[in-house]
Amino acid sequence: MPSTATNESAQKLTALQLFGAFLLIGATSFGGGVIAHLRSSIVVNRRWTDEETFIELLTISQTLPGLKAVNLAMLLGDRLRGTLGAVVAIAGISLPGALLMYVVGVMYQVERERPYVKAALEGVAPAAVGLILATTVQLGRSSFARIDDFIFVALTVICINRLHVSVPHTLLGIGVLAVVWYAGVRRRSGRTE
Amino acid sequence: MGDAMDLARVFGYLSMITLGGGIAVYPELSALVVDAHRWLTSAQLDYLYGVGQAAPGPNLVIVSIGALIAGFPGALIVLVAFIGPPALLTFAVGRLWTRLRGRAWVVTLQRALTPVSIGLLLAGCLTFAKGAMTGWMAFAIAGVAFVVVLRTRINPAVMVLAGAVAGILAFVLA
């Protein structure tokens, strides 16, 4: 069981260190699954924050508009180094992809589909699926203890993937239901204590 | 100049309706960029979106769109318009959240939204998987990546690279 204790050195991180870490993630997270890369780098390897904080910030990122990887990087940057940290985190995570996509846009006229690139991407996409799934399991494992947690996960997935309810509507519907439910749980456990 | 204002307005609007991952905004992106403004064709957008998905970091296909329409200034305007508004909102909510931490209703809200948030992550993964899981080879790659990432502390980039190599090998040997 890897320790989730926060690294002492996280207290005196420089903006440059933060920028470097996020730039590396921004440059190596090919094919999707940036959340997996963020968790692996910031929580597991560098131990700049713990799993609990990561999930807390991920939840904020996902319930607000915007690209969740950008939002999450920014919130991590803010927690670690304040406003400057937030700015360098956004810059680091976005810069490599933005530069690449700029070049792609400019070169679009001469760009042709290349069979080897296409074949490589056909291997990259399922690898990304595997690592997002693993990250989801890891995050769930560290925060869930009760059966009702899994029921709300399932309800959310069913709404979006089976019933094709839009994300804002799912968030509103299942979110409100969950708040009412857990408020009830809290009250009931409060009475028995 | 009119173009710059149009770009800022369109992508500022798109940024604020992006909920649950970049793919959520795709239909509206297509409606505005292809149908309403005729900046790109549908085939161009599909291609660029695919490249953006494979590129490292968050999918910034919008930068290519801006570059195609108005060169470097276009790319910059679109990037700022698309990243800025949600980033400011998230920043403000993040600060507020930190200040209110520990209050009973905030604890309940967080407790309630955590499983919904994990559900959103899983739902996004399943949506993405629909296009990615094209055969037994894809399931094998996903399975290996899943187990290795779950069991070890390996850099996920290594697994993605291994996936790329497997894809090329499959193509060469086929």
XYZ file of C-alpha atoms in Angstrom:
367
model
C 0.000 0.000 0.000
C 1.765 3.172 -1.118
C 1.761 5.911 1.476
C -0.560 8.814 0.779
C 1.249 11.127 3.164
C 2.081 14.461 1.605
C 5.710 15.170 0.870
C 7.267 17.717 3.228
C 8.967 19.522 0.348
C 5.530 20.361 -1.102
C 5.474 23.170 1.466
C 8.211 25.115 -0.325
C 7.596 24.404 -3.982
C 8.724 27.038 -6.436
C 6.583 28.156 -9.358
C 9.287 26.845 -11.688
C 9.118 23.344 -10.170
C 5.342 23.390 -10.568
C 5.591 24.612 -14.157
C 8.105 21.877 -14.977
C 5.930 19.125 -13.504
C 2.788 20.253 -15.332
C 4.706 20.849 -18.571
C 5.995 17.277 -18.429
C 2.451 15.942 -17.970
C 1.213 18.232 -20.746
C 3.891 16.878 -23.076
C 3.639 13.144 -22.325
C -0.081 12.461 -21.809
C -0.745 11.270 -25.369
C -4.097 9.941 -26.415
C -6.270 11.122 -23.542
C -6.311 10.217 -19.879
C -4.658 13.383 -18.570
C -6.377 12.786 -15.218
C -4.474 9.487 -14.902
C -1.187 11.282 -15.601
C -1.971 14.038 -13.092
C -2.729 11.519 -10.348
C 0.330 9.396 -11.123
C 2.687 12.373 -11.159
C 1.331 14.713 -8.491
C -0.148 12.254 -5.965
C 1.758 8.972 -6.386
C 5.270 9.912 -7.468
C 5.847 13.461 -6.204
C 3.419 13.203 -3.282
C 2.670 16.910 -3.464
C -0.880 16.224 -2.358
C -2.971 13.313 -1.084
C -5.639 11.215 -2.752
C -8.423 12.865 -0.757
C -7.508 16.377 -1.917
C -7.108 15.129 -5.494
C -10.640 13.706 -5.511
C -12.014 16.862 -3.881
C -10.459 19.056 -6.592
C -11.422 16.607 -9.357
C -15.029 16.831 -8.210
C -14.961 20.643 -8.394
C -13.333 20.432 -11.857
C -15.953 18.057 -13.173
C -19.003 19.846 -11.831
C -17.995 23.180 -13.406
C -17.664 24.060 -17.103
C -14.314 23.794 -18.898
C -11.848 21.059 -19.790
C -11.495 19.032 -16.604
C -7.750 18.485 -16.965
C -7.170 22.250 -17.238
C -9.477 22.998 -14.306
C -7.901 20.281 -12.165
C -4.336 21.378 -12.963
C -5.269 24.952 -12.056
C -6.860 23.987 -8.734
C -3.816 21.849 -7.865
C -1.552 24.773 -8.780
C -3.580 27.121 -6.590
C -3.454 24.743 -3.599
C 0.286 24.234 -3.983
C 1.510 27.727 -4.790
C -1.426 30.186 -4.841
C -2.449 32.339 -7.800
C 0.952 32.089 -9.501
C 0.793 28.327 -9.123
C -2.622 28.294 -10.800
C -1.296 30.307 -13.745
C 1.830 28.192 -14.307
C -0.195 24.985 -13.969
C -2.569 26.059 -16.768
C 0.351 27.179 -18.928
C 2.303 23.954 -18.343
C -0.525 21.524 -18.990
C -1.780 23.373 -22.106
C 1.382 24.591 -23.814
C 2.665 21.399 -25.506
C -0.748 20.390 -26.872
C -1.586 23.962 -27.916
C 1.709 24.347 -29.813
C 1.220 21.017 -31.535
C -2.367 21.824 -32.508
C -1.263 25.232 -33.781
C 1.270 23.583 -36.088
C -1.362 21.044 -37.191
C -3.770 23.875 -37.989
C -1.170 25.824 -39.964
C 0.015 22.734 -41.857
C -3.488 21.443 -42.469
C -3.298 21.983 -46.225
C -0.284 19.695 -46.614
C -1.332 17.234 -43.934
C -2.171 13.755 -45.230
C -3.315 10.693 -43.383
C -0.308 8.492 -42.714
C -0.946 4.762 -42.244
C 1.731 4.266 -39.565
C 0.466 7.184 -37.500
C -3.062 5.850 -37.810
C -1.926 2.366 -36.726
C -0.052 3.796 -33.725
C -3.129 5.772 -32.670
C -5.247 2.642 -32.876
C -3.007 1.223 -30.149
C -2.834 4.443 -28.140
C -6.600 4.863 -27.756
C -7.271 1.525 -25.991
C -4.198 2.059 -23.762
C -5.789 5.369 -22.714
C -9.057 3.541 -21.984
C -7.173 1.064 -19.770
C -5.397 3.735 -17.782
C -8.452 5.942 -17.282
C -10.326 2.875 -16.047
C -7.487 1.984 -13.659
C -7.410 5.551 -12.334
C -11.180 5.505 -11.826
C -10.881 2.274 -9.820
C -8.020 3.705 -7.730
C -9.938 6.891 -6.965
C -13.099 4.946 -6.153
C -11.244 2.481 -3.952
C -9.771 5.201 -1.780
C -13.037 7.078 -1.207
C -15.824 4.484 -1.163
C -16.815 2.287 1.703
C -20.551 1.910 1.355
C -22.897 0.272 -1.104
C -24.804 3.520 -1.730
C -21.611 5.111 -3.142
C -21.537 2.447 -5.850
C -25.250 2.886 -6.534
C -24.726 6.606 -7.260
C -21.758 5.805 -9.527
C -23.943 3.313 -11.402
C -26.891 5.735 -11.635
C -24.626 8.415 -13.137
C -23.177 6.006 -15.712
C -26.641 4.636 -16.629
C -28.049 8.152 -17.097
C -25.263 9.190 -19.468
C -24.344 6.010 -21.345
C -27.678 4.142 -21.414
C -30.376 6.804 -21.218
C -28.256 9.476 -22.999
C -29.203 12.197 -20.537
C -26.946 15.253 -20.975
C -24.184 15.805 -18.395
C -25.698 19.012 -16.904
C -29.068 17.297 -16.463
C -27.446 14.196 -14.959
C -25.411 16.369 -12.626
C -28.538 18.202 -11.517
C -30.756 15.123 -11.196
C -28.392 12.590 -9.623
C -26.495 15.349 -7.783
C -29.612 16.594 -5.987
C -30.715 13.021 -5.276
C -27.268 12.257 -3.802
C -27.256 15.414 -1.655
C -30.696 14.572 -0.245
C -29.605 10.970 0.378
C -26.301 11.750 2.101
C -27.884 14.542 4.148
C -30.338 11.879 5.362
C -27.493 9.463 6.088
C -25.758 12.151 8.116
C -28.888 12.896 10.131
C -29.565 9.230 10.836
C -25.990 8.509 11.925
C -26.046 11.688 14.013
C -29.037 10.353 15.959
C -27.433 7.037 16.759
C -24.218 8.540 18.019
C -11.490 42.592 -36.609
C -15.044 41.309 -37.032
C -13.569 37.828 -37.271
C -11.681 38.266 -33.996
C -14.865 39.307 -32.180
C -16.777 36.389 -33.684
C -14.035 33.959 -32.632
C -13.915 35.295 -29.077
C -17.694 35.201 -28.753
C -18.177 31.713 -30.207
C -15.387 30.063 -28.219
C -16.164 31.960 -25.023
C -19.703 30.629 -25.275
C -18.525 27.088 -26.064
C -16.163 27.124 -23.080
C -19.026 27.709 -20.658
C -21.149 24.838 -21.976
C -18.288 22.307 -21.803
C -19.395 20.030 -18.985
C -18.212 16.454 -18.504
C -15.209 16.483 -20.795
C -14.373 18.055 -24.131
C -16.472 15.564 -26.108
C -19.628 16.984 -24.493
C -19.252 20.208 -26.457
C -18.632 18.531 -29.824
C -22.196 18.749 -31.225
C -22.483 22.467 -30.454
C -18.929 23.076 -31.711
C -19.859 21.431 -34.988
C -23.149 23.339 -35.246
C -21.399 26.704 -34.802
C -18.105 26.187 -36.625
C -19.404 24.113 -39.547
C -23.084 24.999 -40.006
C -23.509 28.541 -38.689
C -20.166 30.218 -39.531
C -18.875 27.845 -42.255
C -15.319 28.254 -40.967
C -14.544 24.540 -41.539
C -16.109 21.568 -43.278
C -17.445 18.682 -41.234
C -14.625 16.418 -42.507
C -11.974 18.968 -41.489
C -13.420 19.228 -37.983
C -13.589 15.425 -37.578
C -9.978 15.054 -38.650
C -8.703 17.850 -36.412
C -10.715 16.573 -33.448
C -9.109 13.156 -33.860
C -5.629 14.684 -33.918
C -6.487 16.749 -30.838
C -7.594 13.618 -29.007
C -4.277 11.901 -29.722
C -2.143 14.986 -28.956
C -0.725 15.236 -25.410
C -2.594 17.177 -22.754
C -6.213 18.259 -22.889
C -7.841 18.190 -26.355
C -7.085 21.651 -27.743
C -8.556 21.120 -31.214
C -9.894 24.690 -30.893
C -6.334 26.029 -31.389
C -6.149 24.405 -34.843
C -9.534 25.864 -35.719
C -8.388 29.354 -34.680
C -5.140 28.957 -36.645
C -7.009 27.834 -39.774
C -9.389 30.789 -39.624
C -7.064 33.623 -38.618
C -3.480 32.415 -38.199
C -1.539 32.965 -34.969
C -3.782 35.769 -33.630
C -6.784 33.539 -34.281
C -5.217 30.641 -32.380
C -4.360 32.899 -29.441
C -7.810 34.527 -29.263
C -9.528 31.150 -29.363
C -7.230 29.674 -26.702
C -7.806 32.563 -24.285
C -11.554 32.669 -24.968
C -11.904 28.925 -24.442
C -9.645 28.478 -21.389
C -10.225 31.817 -19.642
C -13.877 31.954 -18.556
C -14.137 28.461 -17.014
C -10.690 28.845 -15.426
C -11.750 32.078 -13.687
C -15.002 30.495 -12.513
C -13.246 27.354 -11.262
C -10.576 29.453 -9.540
C -13.241 31.467 -7.687
C -15.240 28.377 -6.695
C -12.043 26.603 -5.610
C -11.116 29.495 -3.284
C -14.661 29.681 -1.904
C -14.663 25.924 -1.375
C -11.418 26.099 0.586
C -12.807 28.870 2.775
C -16.040 26.999 3.525
C -14.316 23.661 4.129
C -15.478 21.832 7.215
C -18.979 23.309 7.323
C -21.629 20.621 7.635
C -23.408 21.345 4.334
C -20.140 21.547 2.408
C -19.055 18.191 3.815
C -22.403 16.693 2.781
C -22.208 18.276 -0.679
C -18.725 16.893 -1.202
C -19.700 13.485 0.123
C -22.668 13.431 -2.277
C -20.826 14.718 -5.351
C -17.828 12.367 -5.048
C -19.626 9.245 -6.348
C -21.314 11.343 -9.040
C -17.884 12.683 -10.031
C -16.395 9.178 -10.233
C -19.466 8.172 -12.248
C -18.812 11.025 -14.688
C -15.209 9.871 -15.099
C -16.384 6.321 -15.796
C -19.100 7.499 -18.200
C -16.549 9.597 -20.117
C -14.240 6.581 -20.289
C -17.039 4.387 -21.671
C -17.976 7.001 -24.293
C -14.335 7.231 -25.360
C -14.060 3.413 -25.385
C -16.883 3.103 -27.911
C -14.635 4.556 -30.627
C -11.386 3.043 -29.340
C -12.279 -0.619 -28.779
C -12.190 -1.861 -32.360
C -11.273 -5.535 -31.866
C -9.621 -8.167 -29.654
C -6.270 -6.403 -30.028
C -7.716 -3.212 -28.547
C -9.198 -5.156 -25.617
C -5.827 -6.832 -25.012
C -4.008 -3.471 -24.976
C -6.623 -1.906 -22.691
C -6.520 -4.936 -20.386
C -2.724 -4.879 -20.043
C -2.694 -1.099 -19.499
C -5.445 -1.432 -16.877
C -3.674 -4.133 -14.852
C -0.205 -2.564 -15.067
C -1.384 0.924 -14.088
C -3.499 -0.507 -11.268
C -0.743 -2.736 -9.853
C 2.421 -0.683 -10.348
C 3.584 2.922 -10.040
C 4.721 3.032 -13.653
C 4.517 6.302 -15.578
C 1.281 6.002 -17.609
C 3.143 7.425 -20.639
C 5.041 4.125 -20.849
C 1.768 2.228 -21.309
C 0.555 4.669 -23.965
C 3.869 4.277 -25.792
C 3.568 0.482 -25.549
C 0.069 0.821 -27.039
C 1.490 2.804 -29.964
C 4.166 0.164 -30.581
C 1.560 -2.628 -30.422
C -0.610 -0.743 -32.912
C 2.259 -0.353 -35.369
C 3.301 -4.026 -34.947
C -0.259 -5.157 -35.617
C -0.321 -3.019 -38.761
C 3.055 -4.270 -40.028
C 2.311 -7.944 -39.319
C -1.225 -7.865 -40.693
